[in-house]
């Protein structure tokens, strides 16, 4: 249903907000297609029991390769934020955090099943993944670690309140200790200055209530969120998949028409008059409304998405899209939770992996439109299908 709604939104858009050409319309269908095109993988994984050790080793190899690239980018190419071979540092950072969490679970499971050497390898891989997230300076993704601690406590209680193998096992304590040491070492490098500066920018913008810079800073997300909500208010059925910018330009113009005291600027920082706003909406790449003399931003069409998955879907696919996206995240949690304390420990392990996967990407989705990235959507769908399929196979 989520795929079908996205498909319909690439065919029908509100009057005046149509895609500029057919190529853009076809491109908008690309990411949503993954939900259908990867379904055969789900049925294939339901047919065979996979060795969890191969899955964990595969994740580890991926970490070593991508973080190796990230180290080269930071210390040899001089980049301020590593991409790890991906197209954006945020994508890299989010995948490293998510992979780190999964490796934690595999590490605990390996240790409890007397796979000491494998547990050591997974501990090291997990630590390297955490280091990769530091190199990406993706601060919003680190919030997931806070929730992971709480989830680990809940997992321990769910499995057995007296079982210390999950919460206080040696690899867990060692992993936390080594992470603190690693963070201290990173704090002594120039990379830490990037983390400090970008965090300070965000705090400054929030404290200034959006007045620090009309065209930027980290706090621009606040303005984009406000714009996404306004798009949904004006277009409750959505403006079309991957059509957020046109929807944002529409609300900027509508706002200016209804409020004569508002000024609208284009990408060249030129103030547009009433006649300019009546031009074709595709004429301007960027539009932004604000109070006169570069006051606080009201609405902005500076970005291609809302930097929040739920608000982005609400703006592009309407209320129905918002509901379906929420069900995609909540329905699997119900399956994972019901089988978390299954007598087969491997089932419980996959369930906890699934919960962490959904939890982490749910958190990532609060500060980024995660499914706008090919790598993110493929990673999420594949491992969601993998955990659900293996649980089904093991129980059956």
JSON list of C-alpha atoms in Angstrom, two decimals, residues 105-232:
[
{"chain": "A", "resi": 105, "resn": "UNK", "atom": "CA", "xyz": [23.67, -8.02, 19.48]},
{"chain": "A", "resi": 106, "resn": "UNK", "atom": "CA", "xyz": [25.65, -10.53, 17.43]},
{"chain": "A", "resi": 107, "resn": "UNK", "atom": "CA", "xyz": [28.63, -9.98, 19.75]},
{"chain": "A", "resi": 108, "resn": "UNK", "atom": "CA", "xyz": [26.58, -10.76, 22.87]},
{"chain": "A", "resi": 109, "resn": "UNK", "atom": "CA", "xyz": [25.01, -13.81, 21.21]},
{"chain": "A", "resi": 110, "resn": "UNK", "atom": "CA", "xyz": [28.41, -15.11, 20.06]},
{"chain": "A", "resi": 111, "resn": "UNK", "atom": "CA", "xyz": [29.88, -14.69, 23.55]},
{"chain": "A", "resi": 112, "resn": "UNK", "atom": "CA", "xyz": [26.96, -16.45, 25.23]},
{"chain": "A", "resi": 113, "resn": "UNK", "atom": "CA", "xyz": [27.34, -19.35, 22.80]},
{"chain": "A", "resi": 114, "resn": "UNK", "atom": "CA", "xyz": [31.06, -19.77, 23.51]},
{"chain": "A", "resi": 115, "resn": "UNK", "atom": "CA", "xyz": [32.17, -18.27, 20.20]},
{"chain": "A", "resi": 116, "resn": "UNK", "atom": "CA", "xyz": [34.84, -16.22, 21.97]},
{"chain": "A", "resi": 117, "resn": "UNK", "atom": "CA", "xyz": [37.02, -15.46, 18.96]},
{"chain": "A", "resi": 118, "resn": "UNK", "atom": "CA", "xyz": [34.07, -14.38, 16.83]},
{"chain": "A", "resi": 119, "resn": "UNK", "atom": "CA", "xyz": [32.77, -12.26, 19.71]},
{"chain": "A", "resi": 120, "resn": "UNK", "atom": "CA", "xyz": [36.16, -10.52, 19.87]},
{"chain": "A", "resi": 121, "resn": "UNK", "atom": "CA", "xyz": [36.10, -9.83, 16.12]},
{"chain": "A", "resi": 122, "resn": "UNK", "atom": "CA", "xyz": [32.56, -8.45, 16.37]},
{"chain": "A", "resi": 123, "resn": "UNK", "atom": "CA", "xyz": [33.53, -6.29, 19.34]},
{"chain": "A", "resi": 124, "resn": "UNK", "atom": "CA", "xyz": [36.37, -4.80, 17.30]},
{"chain": "A", "resi": 125, "resn": "UNK", "atom": "CA", "xyz": [34.10, -4.31, 14.27]},
{"chain": "A", "resi": 126, "resn": "UNK", "atom": "CA", "xyz": [31.48, -2.64, 16.45]},
{"chain": "A", "resi": 127, "resn": "UNK", "atom": "CA", "xyz": [34.08, -0.25, 17.83]},
{"chain": "A", "resi": 128, "resn": "UNK", "atom": "CA", "xyz": [35.30, 0.58, 14.32]},
{"chain": "A", "resi": 129, "resn": "UNK", "atom": "CA", "xyz": [31.69, 1.30, 13.24]},
{"chain": "A", "resi": 130, "resn": "UNK", "atom": "CA", "xyz": [31.35, 3.71, 16.16]},
{"chain": "A", "resi": 131, "resn": "UNK", "atom": "CA", "xyz": [34.59, 5.38, 15.07]},
{"chain": "A", "resi": 132, "resn": "UNK", "atom": "CA", "xyz": [33.17, 5.69, 11.56]},
{"chain": "A", "resi": 133, "resn": "UNK", "atom": "CA", "xyz": [30.12, 7.52, 12.91]},
{"chain": "A", "resi": 134, "resn": "UNK", "atom": "CA", "xyz": [32.46, 9.96, 14.68]},
{"chain": "A", "resi": 135, "resn": "UNK", "atom": "CA", "xyz": [34.31, 10.62, 11.42]},
{"chain": "A", "resi": 136, "resn": "UNK", "atom": "CA", "xyz": [31.00, 11.41, 9.71]},
{"chain": "A", "resi": 137, "resn": "UNK", "atom": "CA", "xyz": [30.00, 13.95, 12.44]},
{"chain": "A", "resi": 138, "resn": "UNK", "atom": "CA", "xyz": [26.39, 12.78, 12.18]},
{"chain": "A", "resi": 139, "resn": "UNK", "atom": "CA", "xyz": [25.23, 13.99, 15.57]},
{"chain": "A", "resi": 140, "resn": "UNK", "atom": "CA", "xyz": [21.53, 13.23, 15.15]},
{"chain": "A", "resi": 141, "resn": "UNK", "atom": "CA", "xyz": [22.31, 9.53, 14.70]},
{"chain": "A", "resi": 142, "resn": "UNK", "atom": "CA", "xyz": [24.12, 9.30, 18.05]},
{"chain": "A", "resi": 143, "resn": "UNK", "atom": "CA", "xyz": [20.84, 9.83, 19.89]},
{"chain": "A", "resi": 144, "resn": "UNK", "atom": "CA", "xyz": [20.03, 6.22, 18.98]},
{"chain": "A", "resi": 145, "resn": "UNK", "atom": "CA", "xyz": [22.68, 5.02, 21.43]},
{"chain": "A", "resi": 146, "resn": "UNK", "atom": "CA", "xyz": [20.71, 6.44, 24.35]},
{"chain": "A", "resi": 147, "resn": "UNK", "atom": "CA", "xyz": [17.64, 4.47, 23.35]},
{"chain": "A", "resi": 148, "resn": "UNK", "atom": "CA", "xyz": [19.75, 1.38, 22.72]},
{"chain": "A", "resi": 149, "resn": "UNK", "atom": "CA", "xyz": [20.83, 1.36, 26.39]},
{"chain": "A", "resi": 150, "resn": "UNK", "atom": "CA", "xyz": [17.19, 1.41, 27.51]},
{"chain": "A", "resi": 151, "resn": "UNK", "atom": "CA", "xyz": [16.25, -1.26, 24.97]},
{"chain": "A", "resi": 152, "resn": "UNK", "atom": "CA", "xyz": [19.07, -3.50, 26.19]},
{"chain": "A", "resi": 153, "resn": "UNK", "atom": "CA", "xyz": [17.71, -3.27, 29.73]},
{"chain": "A", "resi": 154, "resn": "UNK", "atom": "CA", "xyz": [14.20, -4.12, 28.47]},
{"chain": "A", "resi": 155, "resn": "UNK", "atom": "CA", "xyz": [15.62, -7.00, 26.41]},
{"chain": "A", "resi": 156, "resn": "UNK", "atom": "CA", "xyz": [17.39, -8.38, 29.48]},
{"chain": "A", "resi": 157, "resn": "UNK", "atom": "CA", "xyz": [14.21, -8.19, 31.57]},
{"chain": "A", "resi": 158, "resn": "UNK", "atom": "CA", "xyz": [12.15, -9.73, 28.79]},
{"chain": "A", "resi": 159, "resn": "UNK", "atom": "CA", "xyz": [14.52, -12.67, 28.39]},
{"chain": "A", "resi": 160, "resn": "UNK", "atom": "CA", "xyz": [15.17, -13.15, 32.11]},
{"chain": "A", "resi": 161, "resn": "UNK", "atom": "CA", "xyz": [15.41, -10.54, 34.83]},
{"chain": "A", "resi": 162, "resn": "UNK", "atom": "CA", "xyz": [18.10, -12.59, 36.59]},
{"chain": "A", "resi": 163, "resn": "UNK", "atom": "CA", "xyz": [20.19, -13.23, 33.47]},
{"chain": "A", "resi": 164, "resn": "UNK", "atom": "CA", "xyz": [23.31, -11.06, 33.51]},
{"chain": "A", "resi": 165, "resn": "UNK", "atom": "CA", "xyz": [24.70, -12.52, 30.29]},
{"chain": "A", "resi": 166, "resn": "UNK", "atom": "CA", "xyz": [23.04, -9.79, 28.24]},
{"chain": "A", "resi": 167, "resn": "UNK", "atom": "CA", "xyz": [23.52, -6.61, 30.27]},
{"chain": "A", "resi": 168, "resn": "UNK", "atom": "CA", "xyz": [26.72, -7.15, 32.23]},
{"chain": "A", "resi": 169, "resn": "UNK", "atom": "CA", "xyz": [28.65, -9.59, 30.08]},
{"chain": "A", "resi": 170, "resn": "UNK", "atom": "CA", "xyz": [32.37, -8.98, 29.59]},
{"chain": "A", "resi": 171, "resn": "UNK", "atom": "CA", "xyz": [32.15, -7.90, 25.93]},
{"chain": "A", "resi": 172, "resn": "UNK", "atom": "CA", "xyz": [29.45, -5.33, 26.74]},
{"chain": "A", "resi": 173, "resn": "UNK", "atom": "CA", "xyz": [31.46, -3.78, 29.57]},
{"chain": "A", "resi": 174, "resn": "UNK", "atom": "CA", "xyz": [34.65, -3.88, 27.50]},
{"chain": "A", "resi": 175, "resn": "UNK", "atom": "CA", "xyz": [32.87, -2.37, 24.49]},
{"chain": "A", "resi": 176, "resn": "UNK", "atom": "CA", "xyz": [31.58, 0.58, 26.53]},
{"chain": "A", "resi": 177, "resn": "UNK", "atom": "CA", "xyz": [35.01, 1.12, 28.10]},
{"chain": "A", "resi": 178, "resn": "UNK", "atom": "CA", "xyz": [36.79, 1.06, 24.73]},
{"chain": "A", "resi": 179, "resn": "UNK", "atom": "CA", "xyz": [34.19, 3.42, 23.22]},
{"chain": "A", "resi": 180, "resn": "UNK", "atom": "CA", "xyz": [34.92, 5.98, 25.95]},
{"chain": "A", "resi": 181, "resn": "UNK", "atom": "CA", "xyz": [38.66, 5.69, 25.30]},
{"chain": "A", "resi": 182, "resn": "UNK", "atom": "CA", "xyz": [38.09, 6.02, 21.54]},
{"chain": "A", "resi": 183, "resn": "UNK", "atom": "CA", "xyz": [35.96, 9.12, 22.02]},
{"chain": "A", "resi": 184, "resn": "UNK", "atom": "CA", "xyz": [38.67, 10.63, 24.23]},
{"chain": "A", "resi": 185, "resn": "UNK", "atom": "CA", "xyz": [41.31, 9.98, 21.57]},
{"chain": "A", "resi": 186, "resn": "UNK", "atom": "CA", "xyz": [39.13, 11.54, 18.87]},
{"chain": "A", "resi": 187, "resn": "UNK", "atom": "CA", "xyz": [38.63, 14.58, 21.10]},
{"chain": "A", "resi": 188, "resn": "UNK", "atom": "CA", "xyz": [42.39, 15.21, 20.85]},
{"chain": "A", "resi": 189, "resn": "UNK", "atom": "CA", "xyz": [42.27, 15.49, 17.04]},
{"chain": "A", "resi": 190, "resn": "UNK", "atom": "CA", "xyz": [41.21, 18.25, 14.65]},
{"chain": "A", "resi": 191, "resn": "UNK", "atom": "CA", "xyz": [38.17, 16.16, 13.75]},
{"chain": "A", "resi": 192, "resn": "UNK", "atom": "CA", "xyz": [36.73, 16.92, 17.18]},
{"chain": "A", "resi": 193, "resn": "UNK", "atom": "CA", "xyz": [36.80, 20.63, 16.33]},
{"chain": "A", "resi": 194, "resn": "UNK", "atom": "CA", "xyz": [34.38, 19.93, 13.49]},
{"chain": "A", "resi": 195, "resn": "UNK", "atom": "CA", "xyz": [32.02, 18.19, 15.91]},
{"chain": "A", "resi": 196, "resn": "UNK", "atom": "CA", "xyz": [32.25, 21.12, 18.34]},
{"chain": "A", "resi": 197, "resn": "UNK", "atom": "CA", "xyz": [31.73, 23.78, 15.67]},
{"chain": "A", "resi": 198, "resn": "UNK", "atom": "CA", "xyz": [28.70, 22.15, 14.07]},
{"chain": "A", "resi": 199, "resn": "UNK", "atom": "CA", "xyz": [27.09, 21.47, 17.44]},
{"chain": "A", "resi": 200, "resn": "UNK", "atom": "CA", "xyz": [27.71, 25.09, 18.49]},
{"chain": "A", "resi": 201, "resn": "UNK", "atom": "CA", "xyz": [26.12, 26.31, 15.23]},
{"chain": "A", "resi": 202, "resn": "UNK", "atom": "CA", "xyz": [22.97, 24.35, 15.98]},
{"chain": "A", "resi": 203, "resn": "UNK", "atom": "CA", "xyz": [22.72, 25.68, 19.53]},
{"chain": "A", "resi": 204, "resn": "UNK", "atom": "CA", "xyz": [23.34, 29.26, 18.37]},
{"chain": "A", "resi": 205, "resn": "UNK", "atom": "CA", "xyz": [20.63, 29.03, 15.71]},
{"chain": "A", "resi": 206, "resn": "UNK", "atom": "CA", "xyz": [18.05, 27.63, 18.12]},
{"chain": "A", "resi": 207, "resn": "UNK", "atom": "CA", "xyz": [18.87, 30.31, 20.71]},
{"chain": "A", "resi": 208, "resn": "UNK", "atom": "CA", "xyz": [18.51, 33.04, 18.07]},
{"chain": "A", "resi": 209, "resn": "UNK", "atom": "CA", "xyz": [15.08, 31.64, 17.14]},
{"chain": "A", "resi": 210, "resn": "UNK", "atom": "CA", "xyz": [16.06, 31.42, 13.48]},
{"chain": "A", "resi": 211, "resn": "UNK", "atom": "CA", "xyz": [17.44, 34.95, 13.09]},
{"chain": "A", "resi": 212, "resn": "UNK", "atom": "CA", "xyz": [21.14, 34.12, 12.87]},
{"chain": "A", "resi": 213, "resn": "UNK", "atom": "CA", "xyz": [21.26, 33.60, 9.10]},
{"chain": "A", "resi": 214, "resn": "UNK", "atom": "CA", "xyz": [18.40, 33.72, 6.58]},
{"chain": "A", "resi": 215, "resn": "UNK", "atom": "CA", "xyz": [20.11, 31.31, 4.20]},
{"chain": "A", "resi": 216, "resn": "UNK", "atom": "CA", "xyz": [21.56, 28.65, 6.35]},
{"chain": "A", "resi": 217, "resn": "UNK", "atom": "CA", "xyz": [23.04, 27.22, 9.54]},
{"chain": "A", "resi": 218, "resn": "UNK", "atom": "CA", "xyz": [22.20, 23.91, 11.15]},
{"chain": "A", "resi": 219, "resn": "UNK", "atom": "CA", "xyz": [18.88, 25.19, 12.49]},
{"chain": "A", "resi": 220, "resn": "UNK", "atom": "CA", "xyz": [17.47, 25.44, 8.96]},
{"chain": "A", "resi": 221, "resn": "UNK", "atom": "CA", "xyz": [15.73, 22.15, 9.74]},
{"chain": "A", "resi": 222, "resn": "UNK", "atom": "CA", "xyz": [13.32, 24.01, 12.02]},
{"chain": "A", "resi": 223, "resn": "UNK", "atom": "CA", "xyz": [12.23, 26.19, 9.10]},
{"chain": "A", "resi": 224, "resn": "UNK", "atom": "CA", "xyz": [11.90, 23.15, 6.84]},
{"chain": "A", "resi": 225, "resn": "UNK", "atom": "CA", "xyz": [9.72, 21.36, 9.41]},
{"chain": "A", "resi": 226, "resn": "UNK", "atom": "CA", "xyz": [7.43, 24.38, 9.57]},
{"chain": "A", "resi": 227, "resn": "UNK", "atom": "CA", "xyz": [7.27, 24.44, 5.77]},
{"chain": "A", "resi": 228, "resn": "UNK", "atom": "CA", "xyz": [6.42, 20.72, 5.57]},
{"chain": "A", "resi": 229, "resn": "UNK", "atom": "CA", "xyz": [3.52, 21.16, 8.00]},
{"chain": "A", "resi": 230, "resn": "UNK", "atom": "CA", "xyz": [2.25, 24.11, 5.97]},
{"chain": "A", "resi": 231, "resn": "UNK", "atom": "CA", "xyz": [2.43, 22.04, 2.77]},
{"chain": "A", "resi": 232, "resn": "UNK", "atom": "CA", "xyz": [0.34, 19.33, 4.43]}
]
